[in-house]
PDB file of C-alpha atoms and ligand atoms in Angstrom:
ATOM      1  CA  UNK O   1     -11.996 -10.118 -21.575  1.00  0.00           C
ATOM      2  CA  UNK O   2      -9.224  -8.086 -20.208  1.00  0.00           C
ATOM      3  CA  UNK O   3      -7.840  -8.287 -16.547  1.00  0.00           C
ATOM      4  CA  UNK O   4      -8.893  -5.729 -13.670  1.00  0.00           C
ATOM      5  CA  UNK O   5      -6.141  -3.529 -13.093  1.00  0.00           C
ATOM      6  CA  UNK O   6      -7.236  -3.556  -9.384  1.00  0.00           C
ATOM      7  CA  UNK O   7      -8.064  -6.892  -7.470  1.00  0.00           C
ATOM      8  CA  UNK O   8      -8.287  -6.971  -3.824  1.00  0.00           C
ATOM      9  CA  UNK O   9      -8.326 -10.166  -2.311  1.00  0.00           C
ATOM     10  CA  UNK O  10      -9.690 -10.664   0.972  1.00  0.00           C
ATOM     11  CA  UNK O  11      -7.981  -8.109   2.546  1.00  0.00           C
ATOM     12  CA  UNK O  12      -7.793  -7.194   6.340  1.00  0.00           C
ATOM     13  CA  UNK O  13      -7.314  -3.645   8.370  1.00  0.00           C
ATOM     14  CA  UNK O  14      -7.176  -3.567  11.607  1.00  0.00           C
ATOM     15  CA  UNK O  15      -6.577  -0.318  13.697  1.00  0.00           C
ATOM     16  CA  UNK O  16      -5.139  -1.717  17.189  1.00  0.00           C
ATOM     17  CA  UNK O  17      -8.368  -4.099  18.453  1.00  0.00           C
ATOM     18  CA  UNK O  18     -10.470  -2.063  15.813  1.00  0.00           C
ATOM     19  CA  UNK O  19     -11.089  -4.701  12.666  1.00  0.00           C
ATOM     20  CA  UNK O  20     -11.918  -1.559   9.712  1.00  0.00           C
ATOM     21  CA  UNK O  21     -11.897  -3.793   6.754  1.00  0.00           C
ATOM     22  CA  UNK O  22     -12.668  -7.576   7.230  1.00  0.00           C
ATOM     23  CA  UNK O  23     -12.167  -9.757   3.916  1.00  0.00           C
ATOM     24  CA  UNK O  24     -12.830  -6.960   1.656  1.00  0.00           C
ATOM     25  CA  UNK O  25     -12.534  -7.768  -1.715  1.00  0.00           C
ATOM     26  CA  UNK O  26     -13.497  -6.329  -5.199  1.00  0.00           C
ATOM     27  CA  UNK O  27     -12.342  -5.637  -8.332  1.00  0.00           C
ATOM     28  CA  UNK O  28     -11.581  -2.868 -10.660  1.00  0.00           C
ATOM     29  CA  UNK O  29     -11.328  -3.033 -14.967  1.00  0.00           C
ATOM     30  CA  UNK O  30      -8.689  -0.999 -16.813  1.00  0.00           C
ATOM     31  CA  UNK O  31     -10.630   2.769 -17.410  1.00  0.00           C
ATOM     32  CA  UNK O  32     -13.386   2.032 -15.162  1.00  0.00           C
ATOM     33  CA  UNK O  33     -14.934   5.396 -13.309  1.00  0.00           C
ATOM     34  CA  UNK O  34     -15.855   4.060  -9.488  1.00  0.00           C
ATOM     35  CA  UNK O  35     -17.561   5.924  -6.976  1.00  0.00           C
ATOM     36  CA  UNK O  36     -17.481   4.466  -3.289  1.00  0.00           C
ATOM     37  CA  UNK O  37     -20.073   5.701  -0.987  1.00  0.00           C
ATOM     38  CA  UNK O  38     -21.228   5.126   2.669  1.00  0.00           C
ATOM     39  CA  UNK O  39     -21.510   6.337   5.936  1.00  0.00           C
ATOM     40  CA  UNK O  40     -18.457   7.916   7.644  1.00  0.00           C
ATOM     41  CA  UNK O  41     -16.345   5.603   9.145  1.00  0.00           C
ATOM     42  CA  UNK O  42     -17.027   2.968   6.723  1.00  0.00           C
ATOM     43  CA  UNK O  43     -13.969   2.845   5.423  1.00  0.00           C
ATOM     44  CA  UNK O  44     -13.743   4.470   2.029  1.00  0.00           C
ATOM     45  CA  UNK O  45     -10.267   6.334   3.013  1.00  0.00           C
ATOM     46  CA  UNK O  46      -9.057   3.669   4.270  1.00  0.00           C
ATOM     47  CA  UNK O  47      -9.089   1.626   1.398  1.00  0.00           C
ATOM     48  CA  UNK O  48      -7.504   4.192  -0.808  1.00  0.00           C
ATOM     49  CA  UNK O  49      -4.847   4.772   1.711  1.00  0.00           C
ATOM     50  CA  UNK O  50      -4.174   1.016   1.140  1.00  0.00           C
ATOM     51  CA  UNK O  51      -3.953   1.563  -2.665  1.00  0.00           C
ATOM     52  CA  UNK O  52      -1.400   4.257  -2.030  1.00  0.00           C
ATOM     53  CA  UNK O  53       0.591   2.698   0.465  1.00  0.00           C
ATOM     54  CA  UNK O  54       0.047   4.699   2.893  1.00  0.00           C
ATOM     55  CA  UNK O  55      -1.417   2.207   4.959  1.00  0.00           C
ATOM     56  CA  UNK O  56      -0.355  -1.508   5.544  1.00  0.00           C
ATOM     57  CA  UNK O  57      -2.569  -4.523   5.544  1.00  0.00           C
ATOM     58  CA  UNK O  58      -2.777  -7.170   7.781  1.00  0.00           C
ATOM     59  CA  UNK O  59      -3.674 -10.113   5.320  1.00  0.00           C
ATOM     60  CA  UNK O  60      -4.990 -10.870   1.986  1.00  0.00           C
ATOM     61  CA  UNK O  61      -3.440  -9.781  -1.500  1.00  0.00           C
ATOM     62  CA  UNK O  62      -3.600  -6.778  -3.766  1.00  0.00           C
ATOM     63  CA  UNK O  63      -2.642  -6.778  -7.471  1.00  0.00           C
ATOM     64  CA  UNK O  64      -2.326  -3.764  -9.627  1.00  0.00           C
ATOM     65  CA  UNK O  65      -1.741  -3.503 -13.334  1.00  0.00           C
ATOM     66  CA  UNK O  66      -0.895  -7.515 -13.172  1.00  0.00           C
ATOM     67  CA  UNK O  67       1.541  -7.260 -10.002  1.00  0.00           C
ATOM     68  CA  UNK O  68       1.415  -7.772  -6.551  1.00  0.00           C
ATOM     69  CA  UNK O  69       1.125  -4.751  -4.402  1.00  0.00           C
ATOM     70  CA  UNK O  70       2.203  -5.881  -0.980  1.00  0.00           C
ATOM     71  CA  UNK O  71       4.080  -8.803  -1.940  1.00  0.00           C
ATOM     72  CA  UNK O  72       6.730  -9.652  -4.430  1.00  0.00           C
ATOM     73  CA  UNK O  73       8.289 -12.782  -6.164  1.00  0.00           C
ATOM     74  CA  UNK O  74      10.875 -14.230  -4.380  1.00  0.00           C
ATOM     75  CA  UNK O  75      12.640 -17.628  -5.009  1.00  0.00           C
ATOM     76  CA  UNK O  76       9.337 -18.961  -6.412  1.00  0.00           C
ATOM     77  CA  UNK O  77       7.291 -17.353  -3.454  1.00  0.00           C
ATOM     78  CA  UNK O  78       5.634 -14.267  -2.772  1.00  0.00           C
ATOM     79  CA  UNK O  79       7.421 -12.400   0.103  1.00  0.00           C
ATOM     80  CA  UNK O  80       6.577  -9.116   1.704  1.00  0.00           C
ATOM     81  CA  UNK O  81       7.304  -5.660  -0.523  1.00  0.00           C
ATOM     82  CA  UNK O  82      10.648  -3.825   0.214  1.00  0.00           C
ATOM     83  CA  UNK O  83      10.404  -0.137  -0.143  1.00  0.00           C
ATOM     84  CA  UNK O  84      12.060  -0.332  -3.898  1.00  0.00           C
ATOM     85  CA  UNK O  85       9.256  -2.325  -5.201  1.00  0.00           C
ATOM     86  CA  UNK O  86       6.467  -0.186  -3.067  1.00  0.00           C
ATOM     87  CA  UNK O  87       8.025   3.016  -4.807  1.00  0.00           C
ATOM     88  CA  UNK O  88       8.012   1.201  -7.858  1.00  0.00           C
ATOM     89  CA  UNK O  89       4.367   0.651  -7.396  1.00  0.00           C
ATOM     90  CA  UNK O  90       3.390   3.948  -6.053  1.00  0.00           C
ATOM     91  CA  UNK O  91       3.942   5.223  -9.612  1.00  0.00           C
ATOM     92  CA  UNK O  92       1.176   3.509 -11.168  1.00  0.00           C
ATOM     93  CA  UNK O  93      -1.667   5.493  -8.685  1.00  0.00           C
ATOM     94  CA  UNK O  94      -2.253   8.834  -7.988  1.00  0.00           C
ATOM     95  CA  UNK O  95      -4.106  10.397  -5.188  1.00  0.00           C
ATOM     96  CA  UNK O  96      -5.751  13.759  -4.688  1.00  0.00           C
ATOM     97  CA  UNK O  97      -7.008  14.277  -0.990  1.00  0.00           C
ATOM     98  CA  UNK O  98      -9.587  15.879   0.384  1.00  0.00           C
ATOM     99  CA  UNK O  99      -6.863  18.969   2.386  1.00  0.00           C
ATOM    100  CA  UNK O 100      -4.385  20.075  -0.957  1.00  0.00           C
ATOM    101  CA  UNK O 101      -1.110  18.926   0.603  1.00  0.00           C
ATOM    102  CA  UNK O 102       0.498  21.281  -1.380  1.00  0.00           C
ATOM    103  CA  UNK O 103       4.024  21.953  -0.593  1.00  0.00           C
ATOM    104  CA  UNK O 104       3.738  25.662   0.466  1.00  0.00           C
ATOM    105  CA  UNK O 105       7.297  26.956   0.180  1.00  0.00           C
ATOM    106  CA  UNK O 106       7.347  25.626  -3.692  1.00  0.00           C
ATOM    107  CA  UNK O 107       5.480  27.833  -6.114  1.00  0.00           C
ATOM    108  CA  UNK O 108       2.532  26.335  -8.283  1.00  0.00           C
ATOM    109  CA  UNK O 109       5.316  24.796 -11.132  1.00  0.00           C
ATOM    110  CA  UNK O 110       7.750  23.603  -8.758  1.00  0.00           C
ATOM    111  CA  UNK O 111       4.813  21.609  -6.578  1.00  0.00           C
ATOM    112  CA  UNK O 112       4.345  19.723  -9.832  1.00  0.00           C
ATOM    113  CA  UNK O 113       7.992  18.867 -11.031  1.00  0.00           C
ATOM    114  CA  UNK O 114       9.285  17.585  -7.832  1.00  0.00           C
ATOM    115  CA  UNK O 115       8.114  14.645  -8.034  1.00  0.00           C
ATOM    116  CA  UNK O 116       8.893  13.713 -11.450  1.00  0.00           C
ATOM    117  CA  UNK O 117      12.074  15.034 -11.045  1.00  0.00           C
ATOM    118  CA  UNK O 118      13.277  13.416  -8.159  1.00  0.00           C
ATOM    119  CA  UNK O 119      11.825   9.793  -8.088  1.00  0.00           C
ATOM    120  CA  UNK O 120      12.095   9.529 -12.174  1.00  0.00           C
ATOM    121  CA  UNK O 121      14.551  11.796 -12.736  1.00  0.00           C
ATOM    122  CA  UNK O 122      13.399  13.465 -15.290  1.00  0.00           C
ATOM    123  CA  UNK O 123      15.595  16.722 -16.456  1.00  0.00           C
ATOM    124  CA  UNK O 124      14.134  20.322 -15.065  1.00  0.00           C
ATOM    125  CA  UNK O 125      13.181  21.160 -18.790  1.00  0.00           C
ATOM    126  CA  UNK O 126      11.125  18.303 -19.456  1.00  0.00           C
ATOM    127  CA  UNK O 127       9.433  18.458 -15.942  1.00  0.00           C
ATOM    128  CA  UNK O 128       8.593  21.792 -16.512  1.00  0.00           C
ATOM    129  CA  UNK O 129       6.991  21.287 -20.112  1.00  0.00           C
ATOM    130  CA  UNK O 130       4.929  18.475 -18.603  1.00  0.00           C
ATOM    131  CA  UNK O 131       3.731  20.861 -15.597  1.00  0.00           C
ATOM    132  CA  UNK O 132       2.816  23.634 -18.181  1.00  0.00           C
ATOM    133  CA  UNK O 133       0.526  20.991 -20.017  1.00  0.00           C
ATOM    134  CA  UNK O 134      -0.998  19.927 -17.167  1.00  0.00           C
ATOM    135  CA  UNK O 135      -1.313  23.032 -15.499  1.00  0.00           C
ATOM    136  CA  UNK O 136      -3.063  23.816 -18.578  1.00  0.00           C
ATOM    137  CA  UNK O 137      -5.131  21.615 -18.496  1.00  0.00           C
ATOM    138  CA  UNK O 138      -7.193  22.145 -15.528  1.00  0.00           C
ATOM    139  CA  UNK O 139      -6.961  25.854 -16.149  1.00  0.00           C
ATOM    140  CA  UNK O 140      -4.298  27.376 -14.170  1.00  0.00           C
ATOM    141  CA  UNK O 141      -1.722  28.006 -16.447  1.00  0.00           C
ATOM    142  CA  UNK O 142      -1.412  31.502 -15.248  1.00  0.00           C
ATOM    143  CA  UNK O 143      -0.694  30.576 -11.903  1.00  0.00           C
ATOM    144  CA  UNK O 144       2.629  28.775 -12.554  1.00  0.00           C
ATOM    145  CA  UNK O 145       4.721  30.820 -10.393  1.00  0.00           C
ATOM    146  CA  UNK O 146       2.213  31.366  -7.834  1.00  0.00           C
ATOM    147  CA  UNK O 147       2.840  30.637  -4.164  1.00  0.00           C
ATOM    148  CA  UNK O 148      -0.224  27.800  -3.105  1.00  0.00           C
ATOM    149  CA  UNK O 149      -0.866  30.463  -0.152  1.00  0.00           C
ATOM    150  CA  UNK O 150      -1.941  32.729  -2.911  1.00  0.00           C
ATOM    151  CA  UNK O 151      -4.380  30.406  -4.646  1.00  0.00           C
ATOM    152  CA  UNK O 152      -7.884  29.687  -3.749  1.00  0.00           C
ATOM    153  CA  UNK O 153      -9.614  26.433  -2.562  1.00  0.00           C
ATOM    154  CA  UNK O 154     -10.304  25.263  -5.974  1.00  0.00           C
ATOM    155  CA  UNK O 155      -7.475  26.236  -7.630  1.00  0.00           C
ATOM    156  CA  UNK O 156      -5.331  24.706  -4.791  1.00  0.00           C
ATOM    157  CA  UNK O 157      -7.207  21.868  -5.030  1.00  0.00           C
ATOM    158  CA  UNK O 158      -6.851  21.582  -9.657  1.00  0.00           C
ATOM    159  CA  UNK O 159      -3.097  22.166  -8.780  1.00  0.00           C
ATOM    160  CA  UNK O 160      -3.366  18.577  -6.802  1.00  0.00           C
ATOM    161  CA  UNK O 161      -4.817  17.161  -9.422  1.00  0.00           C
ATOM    162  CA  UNK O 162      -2.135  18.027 -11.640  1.00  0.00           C
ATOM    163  CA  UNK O 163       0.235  16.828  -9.390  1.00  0.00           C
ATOM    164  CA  UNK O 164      -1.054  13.901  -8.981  1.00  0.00           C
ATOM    165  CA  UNK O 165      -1.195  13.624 -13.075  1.00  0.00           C
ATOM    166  CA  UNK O 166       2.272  14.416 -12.829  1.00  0.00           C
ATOM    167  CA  UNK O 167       3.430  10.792 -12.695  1.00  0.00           C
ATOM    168  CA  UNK O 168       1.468   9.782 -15.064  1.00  0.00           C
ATOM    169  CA  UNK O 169      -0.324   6.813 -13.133  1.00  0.00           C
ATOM    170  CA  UNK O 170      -2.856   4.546 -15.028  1.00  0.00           C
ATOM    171  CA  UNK O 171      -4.641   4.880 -11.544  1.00  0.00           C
ATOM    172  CA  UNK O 172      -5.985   8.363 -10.084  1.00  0.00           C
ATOM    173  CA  UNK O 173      -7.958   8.316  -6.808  1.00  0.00           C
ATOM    174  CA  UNK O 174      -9.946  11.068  -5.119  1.00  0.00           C
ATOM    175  CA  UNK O 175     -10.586  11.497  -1.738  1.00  0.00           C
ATOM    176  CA  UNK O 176     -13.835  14.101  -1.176  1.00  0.00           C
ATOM    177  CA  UNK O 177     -12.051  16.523  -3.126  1.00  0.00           C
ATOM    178  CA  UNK O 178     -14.703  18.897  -2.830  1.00  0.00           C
ATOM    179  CA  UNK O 179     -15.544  18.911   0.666  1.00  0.00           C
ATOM    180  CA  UNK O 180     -13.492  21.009   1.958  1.00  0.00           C
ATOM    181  CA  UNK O 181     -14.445  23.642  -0.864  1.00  0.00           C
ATOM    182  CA  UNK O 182     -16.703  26.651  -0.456  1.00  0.00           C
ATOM    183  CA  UNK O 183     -19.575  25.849  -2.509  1.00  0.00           C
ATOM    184  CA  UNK O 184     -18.966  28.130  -5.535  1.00  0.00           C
ATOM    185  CA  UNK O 185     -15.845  26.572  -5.866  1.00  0.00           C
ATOM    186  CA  UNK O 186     -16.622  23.066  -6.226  1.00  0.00           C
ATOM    187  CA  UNK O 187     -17.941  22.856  -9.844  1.00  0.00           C
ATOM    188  CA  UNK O 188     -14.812  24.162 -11.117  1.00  0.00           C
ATOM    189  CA  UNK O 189     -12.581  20.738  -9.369  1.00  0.00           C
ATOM    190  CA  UNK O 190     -15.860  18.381 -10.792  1.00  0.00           C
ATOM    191  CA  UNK O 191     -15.139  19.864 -14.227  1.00  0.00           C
ATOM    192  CA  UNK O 192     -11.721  19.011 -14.056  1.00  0.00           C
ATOM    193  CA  UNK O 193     -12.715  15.623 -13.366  1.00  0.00           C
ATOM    194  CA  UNK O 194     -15.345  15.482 -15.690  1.00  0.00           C
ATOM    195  CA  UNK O 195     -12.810  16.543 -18.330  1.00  0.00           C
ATOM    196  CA  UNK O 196      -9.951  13.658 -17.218  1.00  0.00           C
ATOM    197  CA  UNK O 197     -12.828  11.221 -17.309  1.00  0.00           C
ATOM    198  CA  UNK O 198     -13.949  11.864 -20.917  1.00  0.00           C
ATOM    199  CA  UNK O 199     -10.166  12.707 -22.340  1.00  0.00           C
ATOM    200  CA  UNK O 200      -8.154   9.899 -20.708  1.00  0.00           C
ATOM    201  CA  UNK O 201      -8.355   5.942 -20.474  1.00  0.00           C
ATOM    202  CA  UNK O 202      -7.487   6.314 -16.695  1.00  0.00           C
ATOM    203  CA  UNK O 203      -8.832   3.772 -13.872  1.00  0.00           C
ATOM    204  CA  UNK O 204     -10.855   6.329 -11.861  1.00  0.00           C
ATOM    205  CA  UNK O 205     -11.636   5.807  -7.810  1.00  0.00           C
ATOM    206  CA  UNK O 206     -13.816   8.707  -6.510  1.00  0.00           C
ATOM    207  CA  UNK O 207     -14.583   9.050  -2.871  1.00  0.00           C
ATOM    208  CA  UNK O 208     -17.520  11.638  -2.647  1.00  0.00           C
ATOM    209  CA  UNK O 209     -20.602  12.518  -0.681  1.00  0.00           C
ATOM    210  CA  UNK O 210     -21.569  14.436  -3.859  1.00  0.00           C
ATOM    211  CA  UNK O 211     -24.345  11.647  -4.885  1.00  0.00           C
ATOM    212  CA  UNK O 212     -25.173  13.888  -8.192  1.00  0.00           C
ATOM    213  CA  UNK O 213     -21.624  14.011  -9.502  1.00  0.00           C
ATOM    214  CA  UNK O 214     -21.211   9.924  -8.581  1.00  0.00           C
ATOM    215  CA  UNK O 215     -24.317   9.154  -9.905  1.00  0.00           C
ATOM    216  CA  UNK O 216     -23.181  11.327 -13.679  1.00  0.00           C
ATOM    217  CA  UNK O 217     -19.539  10.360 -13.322  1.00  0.00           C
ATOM    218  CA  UNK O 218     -19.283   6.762 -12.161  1.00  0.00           C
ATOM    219  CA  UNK O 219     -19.641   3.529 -14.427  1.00  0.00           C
ATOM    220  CA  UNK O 220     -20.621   1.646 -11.472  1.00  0.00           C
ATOM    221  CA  UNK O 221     -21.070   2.508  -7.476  1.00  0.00           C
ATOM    222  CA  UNK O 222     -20.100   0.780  -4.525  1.00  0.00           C
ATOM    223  CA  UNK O 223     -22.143   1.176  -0.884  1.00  0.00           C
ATOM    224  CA  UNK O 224     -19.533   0.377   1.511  1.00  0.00           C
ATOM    225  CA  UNK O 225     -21.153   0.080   5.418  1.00  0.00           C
ATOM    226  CA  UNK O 226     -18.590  -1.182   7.877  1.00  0.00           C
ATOM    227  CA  UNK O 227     -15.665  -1.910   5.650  1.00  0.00           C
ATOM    228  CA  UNK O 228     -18.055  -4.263   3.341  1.00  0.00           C
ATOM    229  CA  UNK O 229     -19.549  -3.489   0.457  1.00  0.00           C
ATOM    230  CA  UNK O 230     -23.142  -3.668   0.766  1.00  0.00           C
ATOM    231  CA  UNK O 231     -24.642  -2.914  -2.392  1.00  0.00           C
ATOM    232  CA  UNK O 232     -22.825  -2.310  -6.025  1.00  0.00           C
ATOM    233  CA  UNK O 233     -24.288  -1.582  -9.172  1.00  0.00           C
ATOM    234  CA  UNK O 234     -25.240   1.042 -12.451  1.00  0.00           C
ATOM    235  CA  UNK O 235     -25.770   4.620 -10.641  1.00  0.00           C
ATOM    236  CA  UNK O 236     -29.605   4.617 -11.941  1.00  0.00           C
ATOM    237  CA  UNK O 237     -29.789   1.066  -9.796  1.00  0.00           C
ATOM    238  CA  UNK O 238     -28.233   1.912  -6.937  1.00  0.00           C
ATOM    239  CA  UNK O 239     -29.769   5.855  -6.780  1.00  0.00           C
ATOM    240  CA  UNK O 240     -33.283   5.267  -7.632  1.00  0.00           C
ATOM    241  CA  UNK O 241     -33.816   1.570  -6.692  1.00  0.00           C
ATOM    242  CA  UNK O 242     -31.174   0.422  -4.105  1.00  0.00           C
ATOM    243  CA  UNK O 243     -32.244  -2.910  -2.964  1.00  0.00           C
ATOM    244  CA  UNK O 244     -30.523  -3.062   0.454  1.00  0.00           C
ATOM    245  CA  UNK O 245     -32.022  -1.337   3.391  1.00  0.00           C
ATOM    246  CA  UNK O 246     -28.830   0.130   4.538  1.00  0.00           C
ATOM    247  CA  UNK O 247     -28.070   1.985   1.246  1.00  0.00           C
ATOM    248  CA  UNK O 248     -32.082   3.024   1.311  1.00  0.00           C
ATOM    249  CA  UNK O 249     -31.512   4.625   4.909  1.00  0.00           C
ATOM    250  CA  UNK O 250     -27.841   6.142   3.679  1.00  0.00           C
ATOM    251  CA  UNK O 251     -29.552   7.346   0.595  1.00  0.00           C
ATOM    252  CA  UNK O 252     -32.533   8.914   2.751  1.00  0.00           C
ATOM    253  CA  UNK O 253     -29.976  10.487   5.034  1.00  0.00           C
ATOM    254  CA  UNK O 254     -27.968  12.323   2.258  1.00  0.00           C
ATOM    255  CA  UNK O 255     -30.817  13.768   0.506  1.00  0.00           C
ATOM    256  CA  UNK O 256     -32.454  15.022   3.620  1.00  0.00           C
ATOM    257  CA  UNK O 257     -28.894  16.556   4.071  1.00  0.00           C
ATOM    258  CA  UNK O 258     -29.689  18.537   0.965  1.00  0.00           C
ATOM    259  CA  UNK O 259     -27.315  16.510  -1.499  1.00  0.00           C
ATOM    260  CA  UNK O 260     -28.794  16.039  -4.859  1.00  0.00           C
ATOM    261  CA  UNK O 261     -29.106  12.860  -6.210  1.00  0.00           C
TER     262      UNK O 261
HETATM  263  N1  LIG Y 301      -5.092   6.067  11.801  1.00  0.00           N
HETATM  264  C1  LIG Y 301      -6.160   5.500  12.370  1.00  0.00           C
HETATM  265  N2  LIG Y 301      -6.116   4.999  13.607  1.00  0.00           N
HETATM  266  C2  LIG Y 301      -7.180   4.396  14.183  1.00  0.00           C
HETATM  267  N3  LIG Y 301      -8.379   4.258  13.567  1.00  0.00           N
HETATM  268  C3  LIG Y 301      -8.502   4.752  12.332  1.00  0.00           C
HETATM  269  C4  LIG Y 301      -7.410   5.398  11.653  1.00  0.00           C
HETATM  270  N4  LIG Y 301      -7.830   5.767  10.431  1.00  0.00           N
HETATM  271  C5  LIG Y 301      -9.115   5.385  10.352  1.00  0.00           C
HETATM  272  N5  LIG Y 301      -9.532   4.774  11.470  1.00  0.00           N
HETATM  273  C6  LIG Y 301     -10.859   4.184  11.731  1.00  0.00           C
HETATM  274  O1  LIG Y 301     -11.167   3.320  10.650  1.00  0.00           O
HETATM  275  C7  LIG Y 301     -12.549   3.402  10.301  1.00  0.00           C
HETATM  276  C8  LIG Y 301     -12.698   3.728   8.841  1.00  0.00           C
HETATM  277  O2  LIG Y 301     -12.219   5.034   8.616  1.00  0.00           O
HETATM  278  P1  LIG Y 301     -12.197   5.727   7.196  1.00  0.00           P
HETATM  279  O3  LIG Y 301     -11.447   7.001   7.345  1.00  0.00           O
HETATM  280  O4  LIG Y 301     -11.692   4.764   6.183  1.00  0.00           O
HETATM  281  O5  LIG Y 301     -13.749   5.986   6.947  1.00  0.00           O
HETATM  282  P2  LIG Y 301     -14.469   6.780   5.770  1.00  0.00           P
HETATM  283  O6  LIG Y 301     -15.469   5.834   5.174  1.00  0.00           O
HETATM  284  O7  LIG Y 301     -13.470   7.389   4.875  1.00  0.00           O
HETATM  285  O8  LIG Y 301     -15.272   7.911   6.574  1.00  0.00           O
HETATM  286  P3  LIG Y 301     -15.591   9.458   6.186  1.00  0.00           P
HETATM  287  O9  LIG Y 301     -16.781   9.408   5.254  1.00  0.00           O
HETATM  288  O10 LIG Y 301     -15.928  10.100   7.503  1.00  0.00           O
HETATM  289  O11 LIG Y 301     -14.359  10.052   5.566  1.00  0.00           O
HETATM  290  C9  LIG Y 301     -13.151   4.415  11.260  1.00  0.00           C
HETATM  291  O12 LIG Y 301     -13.730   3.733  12.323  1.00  0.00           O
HETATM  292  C10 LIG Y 301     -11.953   5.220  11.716  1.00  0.00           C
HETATM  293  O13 LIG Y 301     -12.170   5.764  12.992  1.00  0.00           O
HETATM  294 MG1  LIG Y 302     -12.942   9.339   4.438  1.00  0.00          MG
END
């Protein structure tokens, strides 16, 4: 039985008096395809904000790929990150958000090496190669020395993806990618996804209100309400027989809201 490559471990988020995620704790295996859903506010961003750092927690443990996030050995006890080991981290995940964050003086190529180049330091040459693949990849090959302001939404947002690829992480987590998408655009970011999920071995961590692409894409689904997780299971369980009542009155809610399931 191999290890998860995620386990959270009772882990607390406050905001100020606001208490967002209270003893959460789950687990994720190496390749697995996870969708979290819920109501807004739940805490679904927040949680992948933790994964990426960009948020700090205020107890409990994380471990990723068999080392602590948050913590690190010290003189036979765990002690709290420094930056080194956070960056060193960082690499392993990758995290595509729901607004591009493209940079948008750097053209299409140049968003993609950066990274690469300046936290690995990999030569120009070999950044570039790497950028081409990708960039081939999810189809925009032809945009390479295109300015992001040029680009539409879902192009902008298969450019992020590639980005985030970039680093090669064993971890990739999406943030409502599509949301902010006009609707014809959409299916062209899910197919990108749908491609890294058959094609690669990566851990997958998929924010969506999209219940039809969770429900093809996902191995398993969580129902987060409140910062807990409420319900978890196979997509047919959780979509056509949720047990809870929450998830029942969630899953009402979205289809009335026109999502298909
Ligand atoms: N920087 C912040 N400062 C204060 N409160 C915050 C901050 N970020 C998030 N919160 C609060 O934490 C809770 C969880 O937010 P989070 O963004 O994780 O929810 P979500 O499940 O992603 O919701 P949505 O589906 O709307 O994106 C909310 O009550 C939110 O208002
Ligand atoms: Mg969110």
């Amino acid at each position: 039985m191999p290890s998860p490559i995620i386990h959270i471990d009772n882990i607390i988020k406050t905001y100020g008096p606001l208490t967002v995620l209270d003893g959460l704790s789950m687990s994720v295996m190496p390749g697995e395809k996870l969708a979290l859903i819920g109501p807004s506010g739940s805490g679904k961003t927040t949680i992948l904000r933790i994964l990426m750092t960009l948020e700090k927690i205020n107890g409990g443990h994380i471990e990723i790929d068999g080392e602590q996030l948050y913590h690190m050995q010290k003189a036979g006890g765990l002690v709290a990150a420094d930056e080194r080991h956070l960056q060193k981290m960082r690499e392993k995940i990758g995290m595509v958000f729901q607004h591009f964050n493209l940079f948008p003086h750097k053209c299409v190529r140049d968003n993609i090496t950066l990274a690469p180049m300046l936290t690995k330091g990999i030569a120009r040459a070999a950044a570039e190669a790497r950028a081409m693949e990708l960039l081939d990849m999810v189809g925009m090959a032809d945009k390479a020395k295109s300015m992001p302001a040029q680009l539409s939404g879902g192009q902008k947002q298969r450019v992020a993806i590639a980005r985030a690829l970039a680093l090669s992480p064993k971890i990739m987590l999406f943030d409502e990618v599509t949301s902010a998408l006009d609707p014809e655009l959409v299916e062209e970011v899910l197919n990108v996804m749908r491609k890294l999920a058959a094609e690669t071995d990566m851990t997958m961590l998929l924010v969506t209100h999209e219940m039809g692409f969770a429900h093809d894409f996902a191995d398993r689904i969580l129902f987060f309400d409140k910062g807990r997780i409420v319900e978890e299971g196979k997509p047919d369980d959780i979509f056509r027989n949720p047990r809870q009542e929450r998830t029942q009155t969630f899953l009402r809610k979205v289809i009335a809201a026109g999502h298909r399931v």
